[in-house]
mmCIF file of C-alpha atoms and ligand atoms in Angstrom:
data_model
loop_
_atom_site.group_PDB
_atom_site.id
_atom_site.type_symbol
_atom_site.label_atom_id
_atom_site.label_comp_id
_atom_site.label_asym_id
_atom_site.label_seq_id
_atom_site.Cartn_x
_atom_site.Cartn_y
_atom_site.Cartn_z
ATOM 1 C CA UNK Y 516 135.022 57.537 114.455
ATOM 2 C CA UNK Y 517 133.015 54.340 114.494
ATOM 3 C CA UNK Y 518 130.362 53.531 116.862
ATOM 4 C CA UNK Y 519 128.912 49.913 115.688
ATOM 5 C CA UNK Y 520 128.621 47.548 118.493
ATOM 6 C CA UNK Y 521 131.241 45.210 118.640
ATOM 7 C CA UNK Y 522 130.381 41.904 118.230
ATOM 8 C CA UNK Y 523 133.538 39.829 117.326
ATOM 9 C CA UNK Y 524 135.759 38.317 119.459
ATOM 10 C CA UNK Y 525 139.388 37.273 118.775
ATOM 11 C CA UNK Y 526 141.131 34.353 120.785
ATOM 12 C CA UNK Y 527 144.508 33.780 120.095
ATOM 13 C CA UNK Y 528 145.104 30.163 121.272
ATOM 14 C CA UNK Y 529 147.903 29.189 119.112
ATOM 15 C CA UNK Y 530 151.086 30.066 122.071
ATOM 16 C CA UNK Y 531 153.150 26.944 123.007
ATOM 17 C CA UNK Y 532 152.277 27.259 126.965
ATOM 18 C CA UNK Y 533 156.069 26.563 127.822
ATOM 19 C CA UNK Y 534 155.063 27.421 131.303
ATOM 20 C CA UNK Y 535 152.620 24.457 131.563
ATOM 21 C CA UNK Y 536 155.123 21.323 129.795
ATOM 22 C CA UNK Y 537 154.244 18.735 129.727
ATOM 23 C CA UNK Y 538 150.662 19.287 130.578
ATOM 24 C CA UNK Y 539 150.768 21.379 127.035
ATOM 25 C CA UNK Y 540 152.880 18.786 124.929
ATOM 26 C CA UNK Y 541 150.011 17.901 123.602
ATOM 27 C CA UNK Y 542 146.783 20.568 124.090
ATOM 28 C CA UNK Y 543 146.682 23.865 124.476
ATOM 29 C CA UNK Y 544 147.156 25.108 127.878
ATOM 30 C CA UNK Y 545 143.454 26.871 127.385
ATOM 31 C CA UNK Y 546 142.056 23.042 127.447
ATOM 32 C CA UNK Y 547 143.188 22.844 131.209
ATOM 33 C CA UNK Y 548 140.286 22.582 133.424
ATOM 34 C CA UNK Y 549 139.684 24.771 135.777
ATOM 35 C CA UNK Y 550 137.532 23.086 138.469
ATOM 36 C CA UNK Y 551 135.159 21.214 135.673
ATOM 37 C CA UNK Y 552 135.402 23.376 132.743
ATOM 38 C CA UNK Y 553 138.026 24.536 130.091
ATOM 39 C CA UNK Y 554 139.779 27.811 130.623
ATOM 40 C CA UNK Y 555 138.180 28.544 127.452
ATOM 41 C CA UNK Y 556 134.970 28.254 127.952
ATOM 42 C CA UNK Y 557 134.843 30.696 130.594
ATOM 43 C CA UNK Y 558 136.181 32.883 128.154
ATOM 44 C CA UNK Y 559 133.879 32.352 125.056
ATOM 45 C CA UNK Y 560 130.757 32.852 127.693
ATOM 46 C CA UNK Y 561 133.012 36.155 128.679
ATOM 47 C CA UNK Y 562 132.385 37.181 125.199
ATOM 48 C CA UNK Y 563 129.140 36.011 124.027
ATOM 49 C CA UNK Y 564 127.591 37.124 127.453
ATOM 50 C CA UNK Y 565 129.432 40.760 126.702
ATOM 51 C CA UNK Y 566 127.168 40.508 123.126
ATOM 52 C CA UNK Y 567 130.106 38.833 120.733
ATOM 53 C CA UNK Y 568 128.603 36.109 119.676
ATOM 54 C CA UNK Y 569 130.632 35.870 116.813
ATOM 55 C CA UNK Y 570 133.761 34.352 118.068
ATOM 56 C CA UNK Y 571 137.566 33.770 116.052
ATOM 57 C CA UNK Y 572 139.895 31.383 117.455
ATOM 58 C CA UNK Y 573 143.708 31.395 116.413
ATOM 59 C CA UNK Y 574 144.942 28.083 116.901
ATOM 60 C CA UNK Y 575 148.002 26.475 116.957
ATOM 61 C CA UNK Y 576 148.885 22.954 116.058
ATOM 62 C CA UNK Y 577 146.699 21.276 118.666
ATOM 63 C CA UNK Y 578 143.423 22.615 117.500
ATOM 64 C CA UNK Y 579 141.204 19.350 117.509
ATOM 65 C CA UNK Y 580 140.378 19.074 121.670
ATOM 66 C CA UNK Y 581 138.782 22.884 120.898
ATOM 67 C CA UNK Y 582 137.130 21.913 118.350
ATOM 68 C CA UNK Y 583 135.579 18.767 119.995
ATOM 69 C CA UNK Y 584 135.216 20.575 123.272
ATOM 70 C CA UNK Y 585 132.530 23.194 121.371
ATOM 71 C CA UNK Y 586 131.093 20.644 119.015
ATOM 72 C CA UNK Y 587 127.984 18.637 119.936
ATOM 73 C CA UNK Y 588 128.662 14.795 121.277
ATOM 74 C CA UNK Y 589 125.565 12.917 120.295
ATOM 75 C CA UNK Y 590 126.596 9.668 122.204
ATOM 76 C CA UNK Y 591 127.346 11.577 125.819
ATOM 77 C CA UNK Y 592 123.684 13.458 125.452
ATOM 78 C CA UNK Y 593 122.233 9.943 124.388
ATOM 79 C CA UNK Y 594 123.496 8.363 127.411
ATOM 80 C CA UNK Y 595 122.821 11.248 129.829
ATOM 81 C CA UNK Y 596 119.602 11.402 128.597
ATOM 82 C CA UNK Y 597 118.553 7.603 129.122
ATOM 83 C CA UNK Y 598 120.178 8.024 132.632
ATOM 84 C CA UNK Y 599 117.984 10.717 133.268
ATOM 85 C CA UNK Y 600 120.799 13.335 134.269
ATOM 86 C CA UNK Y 601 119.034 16.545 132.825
ATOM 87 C CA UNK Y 602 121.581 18.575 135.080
ATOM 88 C CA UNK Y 603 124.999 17.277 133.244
ATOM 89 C CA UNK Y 604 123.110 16.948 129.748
ATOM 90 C CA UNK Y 605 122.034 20.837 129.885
ATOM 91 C CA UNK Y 606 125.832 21.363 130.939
ATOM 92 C CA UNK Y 607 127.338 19.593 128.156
ATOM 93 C CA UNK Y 608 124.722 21.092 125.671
ATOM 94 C CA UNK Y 609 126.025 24.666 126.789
ATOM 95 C CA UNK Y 610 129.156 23.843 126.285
ATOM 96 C CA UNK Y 611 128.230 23.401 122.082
ATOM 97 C CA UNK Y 612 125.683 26.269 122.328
ATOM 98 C CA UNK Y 613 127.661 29.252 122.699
ATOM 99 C CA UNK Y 614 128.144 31.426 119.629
ATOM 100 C CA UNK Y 615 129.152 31.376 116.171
ATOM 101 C CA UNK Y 616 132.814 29.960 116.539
ATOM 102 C CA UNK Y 617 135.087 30.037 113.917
ATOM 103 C CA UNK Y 618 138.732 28.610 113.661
ATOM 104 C CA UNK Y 619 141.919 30.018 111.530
ATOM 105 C CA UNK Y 620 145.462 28.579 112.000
ATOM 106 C CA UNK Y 621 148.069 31.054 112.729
ATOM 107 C CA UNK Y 622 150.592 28.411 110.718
ATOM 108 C CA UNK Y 623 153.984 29.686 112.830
ATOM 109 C CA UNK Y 624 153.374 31.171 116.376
ATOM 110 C CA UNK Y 625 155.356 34.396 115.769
ATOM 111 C CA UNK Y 626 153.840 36.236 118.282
ATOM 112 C CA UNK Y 627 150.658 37.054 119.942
ATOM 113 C CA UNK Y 628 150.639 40.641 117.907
ATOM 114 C CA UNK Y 629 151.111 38.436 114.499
ATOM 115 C CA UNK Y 630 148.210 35.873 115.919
ATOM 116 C CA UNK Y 631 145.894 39.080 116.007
ATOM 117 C CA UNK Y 632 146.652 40.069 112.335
ATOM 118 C CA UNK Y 633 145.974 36.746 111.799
ATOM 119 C CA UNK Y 634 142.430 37.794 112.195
ATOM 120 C CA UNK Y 635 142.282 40.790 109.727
ATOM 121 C CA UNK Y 636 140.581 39.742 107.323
ATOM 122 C CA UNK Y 637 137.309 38.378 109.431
ATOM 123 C CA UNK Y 638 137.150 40.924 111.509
ATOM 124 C CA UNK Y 639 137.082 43.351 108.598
ATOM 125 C CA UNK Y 640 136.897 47.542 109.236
ATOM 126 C CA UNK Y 641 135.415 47.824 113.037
ATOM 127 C CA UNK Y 642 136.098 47.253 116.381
ATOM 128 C CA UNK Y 643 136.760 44.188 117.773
ATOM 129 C CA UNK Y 644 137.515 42.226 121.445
ATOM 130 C CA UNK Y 645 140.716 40.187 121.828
ATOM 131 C CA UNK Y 646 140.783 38.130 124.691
ATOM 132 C CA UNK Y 647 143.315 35.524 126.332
ATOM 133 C CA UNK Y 648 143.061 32.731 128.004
ATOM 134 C CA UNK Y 649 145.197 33.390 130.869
ATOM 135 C CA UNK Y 650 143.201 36.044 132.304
ATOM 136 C CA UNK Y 651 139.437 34.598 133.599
ATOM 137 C CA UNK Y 652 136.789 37.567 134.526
ATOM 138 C CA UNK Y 653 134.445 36.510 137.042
ATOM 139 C CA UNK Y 654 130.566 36.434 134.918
ATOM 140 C CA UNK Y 655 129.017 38.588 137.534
ATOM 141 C CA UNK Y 656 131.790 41.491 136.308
ATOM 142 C CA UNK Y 657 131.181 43.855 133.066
ATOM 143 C CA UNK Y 658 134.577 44.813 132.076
ATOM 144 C CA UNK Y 659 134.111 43.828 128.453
ATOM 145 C CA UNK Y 660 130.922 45.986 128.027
ATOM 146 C CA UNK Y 661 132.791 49.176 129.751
ATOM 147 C CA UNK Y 662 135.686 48.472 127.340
ATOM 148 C CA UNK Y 663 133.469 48.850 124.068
ATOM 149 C CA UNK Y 664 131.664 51.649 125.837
ATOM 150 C CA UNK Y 665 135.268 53.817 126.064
ATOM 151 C CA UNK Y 666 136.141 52.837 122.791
ATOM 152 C CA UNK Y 667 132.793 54.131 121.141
ATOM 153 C CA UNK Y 668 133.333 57.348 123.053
ATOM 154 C CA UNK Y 669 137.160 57.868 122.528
ATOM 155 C CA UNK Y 670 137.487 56.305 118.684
ATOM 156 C CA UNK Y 671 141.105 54.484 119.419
ATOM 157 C CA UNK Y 672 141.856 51.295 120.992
ATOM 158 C CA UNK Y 673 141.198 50.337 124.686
ATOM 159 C CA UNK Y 674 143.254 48.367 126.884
ATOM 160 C CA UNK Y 675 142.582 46.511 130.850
ATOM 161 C CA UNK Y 676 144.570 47.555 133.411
ATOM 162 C CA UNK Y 677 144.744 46.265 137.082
ATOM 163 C CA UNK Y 678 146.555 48.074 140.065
ATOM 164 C CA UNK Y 679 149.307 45.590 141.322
ATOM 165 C CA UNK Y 680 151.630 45.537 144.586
ATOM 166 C CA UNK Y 681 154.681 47.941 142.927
ATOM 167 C CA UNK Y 682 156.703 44.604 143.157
ATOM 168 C CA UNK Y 683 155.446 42.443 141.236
ATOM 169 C CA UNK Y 684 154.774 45.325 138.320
ATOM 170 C CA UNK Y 685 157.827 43.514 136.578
ATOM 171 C CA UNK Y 686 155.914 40.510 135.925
ATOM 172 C CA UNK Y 687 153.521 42.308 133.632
ATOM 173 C CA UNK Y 688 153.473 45.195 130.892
ATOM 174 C CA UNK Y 689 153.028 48.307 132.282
ATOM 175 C CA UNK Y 690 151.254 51.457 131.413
ATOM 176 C CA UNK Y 691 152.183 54.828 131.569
ATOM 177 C CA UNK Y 692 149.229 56.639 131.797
ATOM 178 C CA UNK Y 693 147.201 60.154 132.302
ATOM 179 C CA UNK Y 694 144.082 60.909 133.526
ATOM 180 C CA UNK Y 695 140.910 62.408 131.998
ATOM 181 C CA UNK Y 696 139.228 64.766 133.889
ATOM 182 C CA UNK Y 697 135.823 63.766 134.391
ATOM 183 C CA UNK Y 698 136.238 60.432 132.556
ATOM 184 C CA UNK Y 699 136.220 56.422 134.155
ATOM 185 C CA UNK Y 700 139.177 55.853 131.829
ATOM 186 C CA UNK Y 701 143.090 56.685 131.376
ATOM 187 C CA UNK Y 702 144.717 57.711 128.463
ATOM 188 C CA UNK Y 703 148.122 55.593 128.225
ATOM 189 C CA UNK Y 704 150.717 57.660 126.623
ATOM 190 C CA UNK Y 705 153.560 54.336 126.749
ATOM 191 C CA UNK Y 706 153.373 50.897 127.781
ATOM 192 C CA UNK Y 707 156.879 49.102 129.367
ATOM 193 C CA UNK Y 708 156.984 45.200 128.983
ATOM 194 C CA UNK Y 709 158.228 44.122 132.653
ATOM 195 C CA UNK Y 710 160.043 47.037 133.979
ATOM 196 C CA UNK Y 711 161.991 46.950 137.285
ATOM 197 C CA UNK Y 712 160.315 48.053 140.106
ATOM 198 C CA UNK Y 713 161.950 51.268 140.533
ATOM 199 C CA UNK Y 714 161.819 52.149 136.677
ATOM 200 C CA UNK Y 715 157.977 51.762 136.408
ATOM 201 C CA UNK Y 716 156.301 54.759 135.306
ATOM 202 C CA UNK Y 717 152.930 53.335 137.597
ATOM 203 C CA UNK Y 718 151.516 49.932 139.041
ATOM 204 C CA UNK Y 719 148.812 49.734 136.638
ATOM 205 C CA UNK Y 720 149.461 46.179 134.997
ATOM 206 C CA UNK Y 721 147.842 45.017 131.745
ATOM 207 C CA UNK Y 722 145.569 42.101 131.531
ATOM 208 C CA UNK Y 723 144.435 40.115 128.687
ATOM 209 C CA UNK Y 724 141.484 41.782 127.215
ATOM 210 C CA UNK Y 725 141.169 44.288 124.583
ATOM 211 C CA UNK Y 726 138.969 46.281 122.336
ATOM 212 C CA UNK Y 727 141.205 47.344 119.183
ATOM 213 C CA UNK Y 728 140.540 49.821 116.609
ATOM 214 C CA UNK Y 729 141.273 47.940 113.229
ATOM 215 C CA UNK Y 730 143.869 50.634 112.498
ATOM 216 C CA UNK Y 731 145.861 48.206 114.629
ATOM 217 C CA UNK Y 732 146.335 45.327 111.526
ATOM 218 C CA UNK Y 733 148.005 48.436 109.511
ATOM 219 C CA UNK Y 734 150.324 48.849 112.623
ATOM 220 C CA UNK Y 735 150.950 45.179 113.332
ATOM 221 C CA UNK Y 736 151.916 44.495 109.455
ATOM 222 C CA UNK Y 737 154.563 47.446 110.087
ATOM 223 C CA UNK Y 738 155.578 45.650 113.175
ATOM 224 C CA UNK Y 739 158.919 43.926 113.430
ATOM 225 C CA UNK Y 740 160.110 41.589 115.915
ATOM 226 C CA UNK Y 741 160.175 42.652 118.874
ATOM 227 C CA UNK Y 742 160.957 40.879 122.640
ATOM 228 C CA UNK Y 743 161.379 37.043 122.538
ATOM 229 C CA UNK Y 744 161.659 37.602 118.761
ATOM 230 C CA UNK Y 745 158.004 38.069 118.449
ATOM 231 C CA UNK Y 746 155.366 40.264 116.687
ATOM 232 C CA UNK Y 747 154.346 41.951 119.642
ATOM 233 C CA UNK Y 748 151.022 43.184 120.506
ATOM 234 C CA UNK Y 749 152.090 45.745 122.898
ATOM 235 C CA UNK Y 750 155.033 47.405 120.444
ATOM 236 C CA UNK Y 751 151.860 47.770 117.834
ATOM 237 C CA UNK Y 752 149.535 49.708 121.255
ATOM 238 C CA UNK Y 753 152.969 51.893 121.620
ATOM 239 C CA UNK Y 754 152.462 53.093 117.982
ATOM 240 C CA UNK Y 755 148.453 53.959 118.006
ATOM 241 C CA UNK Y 756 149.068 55.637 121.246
ATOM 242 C CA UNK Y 757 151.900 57.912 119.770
ATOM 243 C CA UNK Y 758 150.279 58.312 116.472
ATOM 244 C CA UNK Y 759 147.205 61.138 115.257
ATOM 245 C CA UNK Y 760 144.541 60.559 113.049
ATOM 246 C CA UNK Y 761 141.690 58.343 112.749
ATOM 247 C CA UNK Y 762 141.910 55.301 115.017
ATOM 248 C CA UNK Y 763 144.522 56.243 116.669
ATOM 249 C CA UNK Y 764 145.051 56.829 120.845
ATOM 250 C CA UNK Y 765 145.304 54.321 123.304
ATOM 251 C CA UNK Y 766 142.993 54.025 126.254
ATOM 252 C CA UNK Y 767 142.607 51.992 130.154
ATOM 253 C CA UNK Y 768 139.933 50.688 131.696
ATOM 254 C CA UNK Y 769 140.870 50.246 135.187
ATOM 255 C CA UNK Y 770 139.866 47.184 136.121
ATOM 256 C CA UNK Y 771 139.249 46.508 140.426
ATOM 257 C CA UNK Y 772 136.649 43.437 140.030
ATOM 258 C CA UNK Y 773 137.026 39.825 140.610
ATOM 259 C CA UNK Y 774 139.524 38.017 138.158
ATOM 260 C CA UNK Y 775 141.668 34.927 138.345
ATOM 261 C CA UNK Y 776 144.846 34.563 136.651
ATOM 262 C CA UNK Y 777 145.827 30.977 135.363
ATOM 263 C CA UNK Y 778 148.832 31.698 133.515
ATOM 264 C CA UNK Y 779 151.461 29.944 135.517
ATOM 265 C CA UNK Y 780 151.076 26.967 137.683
ATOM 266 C CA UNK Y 781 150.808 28.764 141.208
ATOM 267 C CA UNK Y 782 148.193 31.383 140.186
ATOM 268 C CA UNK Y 783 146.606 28.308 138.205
ATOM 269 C CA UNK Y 784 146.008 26.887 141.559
ATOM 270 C CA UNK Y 785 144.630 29.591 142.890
ATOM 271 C CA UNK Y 786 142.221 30.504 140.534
ATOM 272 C CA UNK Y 787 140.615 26.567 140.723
ATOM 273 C CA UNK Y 788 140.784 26.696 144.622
ATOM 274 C CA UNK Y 789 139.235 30.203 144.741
ATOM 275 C CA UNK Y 790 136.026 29.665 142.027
ATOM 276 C CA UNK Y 791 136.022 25.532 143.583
ATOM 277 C CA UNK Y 792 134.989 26.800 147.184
ATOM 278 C CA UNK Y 793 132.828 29.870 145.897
ATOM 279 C CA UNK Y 794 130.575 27.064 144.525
ATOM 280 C CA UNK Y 795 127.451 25.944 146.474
ATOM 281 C CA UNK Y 796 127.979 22.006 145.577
ATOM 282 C CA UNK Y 797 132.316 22.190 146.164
ATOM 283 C CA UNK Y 798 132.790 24.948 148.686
ATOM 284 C CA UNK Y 799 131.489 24.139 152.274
ATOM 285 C CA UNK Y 800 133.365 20.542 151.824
ATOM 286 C CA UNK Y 801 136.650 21.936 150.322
ATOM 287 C CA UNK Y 802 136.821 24.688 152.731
ATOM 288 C CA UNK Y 803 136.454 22.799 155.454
ATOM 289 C CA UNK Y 804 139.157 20.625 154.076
ATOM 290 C CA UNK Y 805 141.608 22.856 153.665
ATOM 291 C CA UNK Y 806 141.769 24.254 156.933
ATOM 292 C CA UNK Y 807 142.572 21.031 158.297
ATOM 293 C CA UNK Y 808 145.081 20.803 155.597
ATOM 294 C CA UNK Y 809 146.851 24.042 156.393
ATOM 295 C CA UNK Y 810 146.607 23.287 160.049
ATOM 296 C CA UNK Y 811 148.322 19.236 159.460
ATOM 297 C CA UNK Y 812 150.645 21.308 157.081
ATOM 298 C CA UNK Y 813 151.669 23.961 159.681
ATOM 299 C CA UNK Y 814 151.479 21.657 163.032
HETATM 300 P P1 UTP F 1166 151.964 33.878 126.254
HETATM 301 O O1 UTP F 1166 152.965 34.942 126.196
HETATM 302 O O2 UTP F 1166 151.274 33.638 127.563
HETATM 303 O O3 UTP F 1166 152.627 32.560 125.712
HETATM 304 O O4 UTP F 1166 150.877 34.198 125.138
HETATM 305 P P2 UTP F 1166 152.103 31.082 125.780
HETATM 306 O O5 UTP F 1166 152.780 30.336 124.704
HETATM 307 O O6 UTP F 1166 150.620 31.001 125.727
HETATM 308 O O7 UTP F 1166 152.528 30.567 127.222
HETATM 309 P P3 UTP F 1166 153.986 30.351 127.858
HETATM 310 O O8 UTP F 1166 154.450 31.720 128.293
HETATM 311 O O9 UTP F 1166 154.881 29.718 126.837
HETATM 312 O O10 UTP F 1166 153.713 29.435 129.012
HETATM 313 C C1 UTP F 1166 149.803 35.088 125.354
HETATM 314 C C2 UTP F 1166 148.621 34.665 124.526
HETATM 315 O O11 UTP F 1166 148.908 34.775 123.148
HETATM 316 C C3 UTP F 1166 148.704 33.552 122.454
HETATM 317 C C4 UTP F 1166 148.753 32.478 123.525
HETATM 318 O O12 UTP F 1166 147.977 31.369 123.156
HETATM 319 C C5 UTP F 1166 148.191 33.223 124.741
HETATM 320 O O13 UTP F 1166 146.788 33.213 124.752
HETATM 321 N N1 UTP F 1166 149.742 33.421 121.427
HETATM 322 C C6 UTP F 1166 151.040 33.686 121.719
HETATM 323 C C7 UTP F 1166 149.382 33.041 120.144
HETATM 324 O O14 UTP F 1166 148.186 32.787 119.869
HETATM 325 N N2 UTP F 1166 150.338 32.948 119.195
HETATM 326 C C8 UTP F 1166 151.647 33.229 119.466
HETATM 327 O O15 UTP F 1166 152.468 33.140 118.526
HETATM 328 C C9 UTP F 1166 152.007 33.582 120.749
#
C-alpha cells in the first residue's frame, strides 16, 4: 500500500459538451463562466487548495482559450495597473498563479476512461485526483482532502458519492455499496450507469471527483468500449472493485456539502444564480431582483 501525499491532479477537458452546442462549437464547455470566472478555475483552485499543485489537463481540440485563460496577459495588468484597479489586477494575476499546469492532447475523445490513461505516464506509480468540470465544490468544503485521506488508509481507489431524490438516480451512475463499521466511508461492491428507479441498488449518485490507485491505467488499457462506444471510467472502477491484490477495492466518500452542478443548461443556471447572490458585491441586488421577477412571472 502507498501512502505518499497526492499531489497531482488530472482534468480531462477534451469531451465535446454536446449538451452545451453551440456555446461549445468552439471552446470547451469548462471555459463557460460561471458568474465571472471559468468553470475551470474553480476547479484548479479545488485542487491546488486540496495540496495538488501539480495539475494535468487533457484537452481536446480547443485547447488555446485554457491555455490563455492560465497564462499571464502583460497588456491587461499594464493597463489595470496605470488605472489603479489593484482589486481586478490581483484577480487576473490569480488566475495565472495557480499551480504547475501542464497540457497533453487526448488526440480522439474515446472516452473519459481513455482521457485518464491518457495521463499514465505523468502521473507515474501513485495516487492521483481526477476531477471534472461539471461538478464545482464549494472552497469552504474539504472533500478532496477526505478522499486522499480514505485512500491512504484503504490502499484502492476512492470515489464521491452524493445521496439523490430515488428519481432522479437514473440520471447518474450509481453505486452499490456496503458499509464499514466504524469507518466515514463505503465500500462499493458495483457501480450501475443510470439505472431505472426501481432497479437501483441505492440513491447514492457519483460525482466527478476521484482519487485512483494507478492500478487503474493497467485496468483501463484492458478496457473495451463500453456505453456510448466509449472507454469508460466507471467499467475500469467495476473491475478494481471486483478484483484482489494490491491496488485493488473501490471506496465512497459520501459527500453532503455544498456543490453546484453545471453540466446541463438548467443546473448551469442554477449553480451561477446560487454562488451570484451568495456574493457580498452581487447578492443583495440580484436577490432582490429576482423576487420581483418571480412575482411579474407568476402574477
Ligand atoms: P461528459 O460525459 O460530460 O461529456 O464527459 P462531455 O462531452 O463533456 O459533455 P456532453 O455530455 O457531450 O454535453 C465527462 C468528462 O469527461 C471529459 C469531459 O471533458 C468531461 O469533463 N471527457 C469525456 C474527455 O476528456 N474525453 C472524452 O473522450 C470524453
Amino acid at each position: 500500500m502507498t501512502s505518499r501525499p497526492v499531489n497531482k491532479a488530472v482534468i480531462p477537458v477534451a469531451g465535446l459538451g454536446t449538451r452545451f452546442l453551440p456555446a461549445t462549437k468552439a471552446m470547451p464547455k469548462e471555459m463557460l463562466p460561471v458568474v465571472d470566472k471559468p468553470a475551470i478555475q474553480y476547479v484548479v483552485e479545488e485542487a491546488v487548495n486540496s495540496g495538488m499543485p501539480d495539475i494535468l489537463m487533457i484537452t481536446g481540440r480547443n485547447k488555446r482559450s485554457l491555455e490563455d485563460h492560465f497564462d499571464r496577459v502583460p497588456f491587461i495588468e499594464q493597463t489595470l495597473e496605470n488605472k489603479g484597479d489593484l482589486d481586478k489586477l490581483a484577480m487576473v494575476r490569480a488566475s495565472s498563479d495557480l499551480g504547475e499546469i501542464h497540457y497533453l492532447r487526448q488526440g480522439d475523445p474515446k472516452g473519459l476512461g481513455h482521457a485518464v490513461l491518457r495521463a499514465r505516464q505523468h502521473v507515474g506509480n501513485e495516487p492521483f485526483a481526477v476531477l471534472l468540470g461539471d461538478d464545482l465544490i464549494d472552497a469552504r468544503e474539504d472533500l478532496l482532502e477526505r478522499m486522499v485521506e480514505v485512500q491512504a488508509r484503504t490502499g484502492g481507489s476512492v470515489i464521491a458519492l452524493i445521496e439523490v431524490d430515488p428519481e432522479q438516480i437514473s440520471s447518474y451512475g450509481c453505486a452499490d455499496i456496503s458499509v464499514v463499521e466504524g469507518e466515514d466511508y463505503v465500500r462499493v461492491n458495483k457501480l450501475v450507469e443510470k439505472p431505472a428507479a426501481d432497479e437501483a441498488p441505492s440513491n447514492l449518485a457519483v460525482i466527478g471527483r476521484y482519487v485512483l490507485h494507478p492500478a487503474v491505467f493497467d485496468v483501463l488499457e484492458e478496457t473495451g468500449p463500453g456505453r456510448g462506444g466509449e472507454i469508460q471510467l466507471t467499467d475500469a472502477l467495476q473491475t478494481l472493485a471486483a478484483a484482489e491484490g494490491e491496488g485493488a477495492g473501490v471506496y465512497g466518500v459520501v459527500f453532503r456539502g455544498r456543490r453546484y452542478d453545471t453540466g446541463d443548461k438548467l443546473s448551469y443556471l442554477k449553480a451561477v444564480v446560487t454562488l451570484a447572490s451568495e456574493r457580498e458585491d452581487l447578492g443583495p441586488e440580484l436577490r432582490e431582483w429576482l423576487k420581483d421577477f418571480t412575482a411579474d412571472a407568476e402574477a
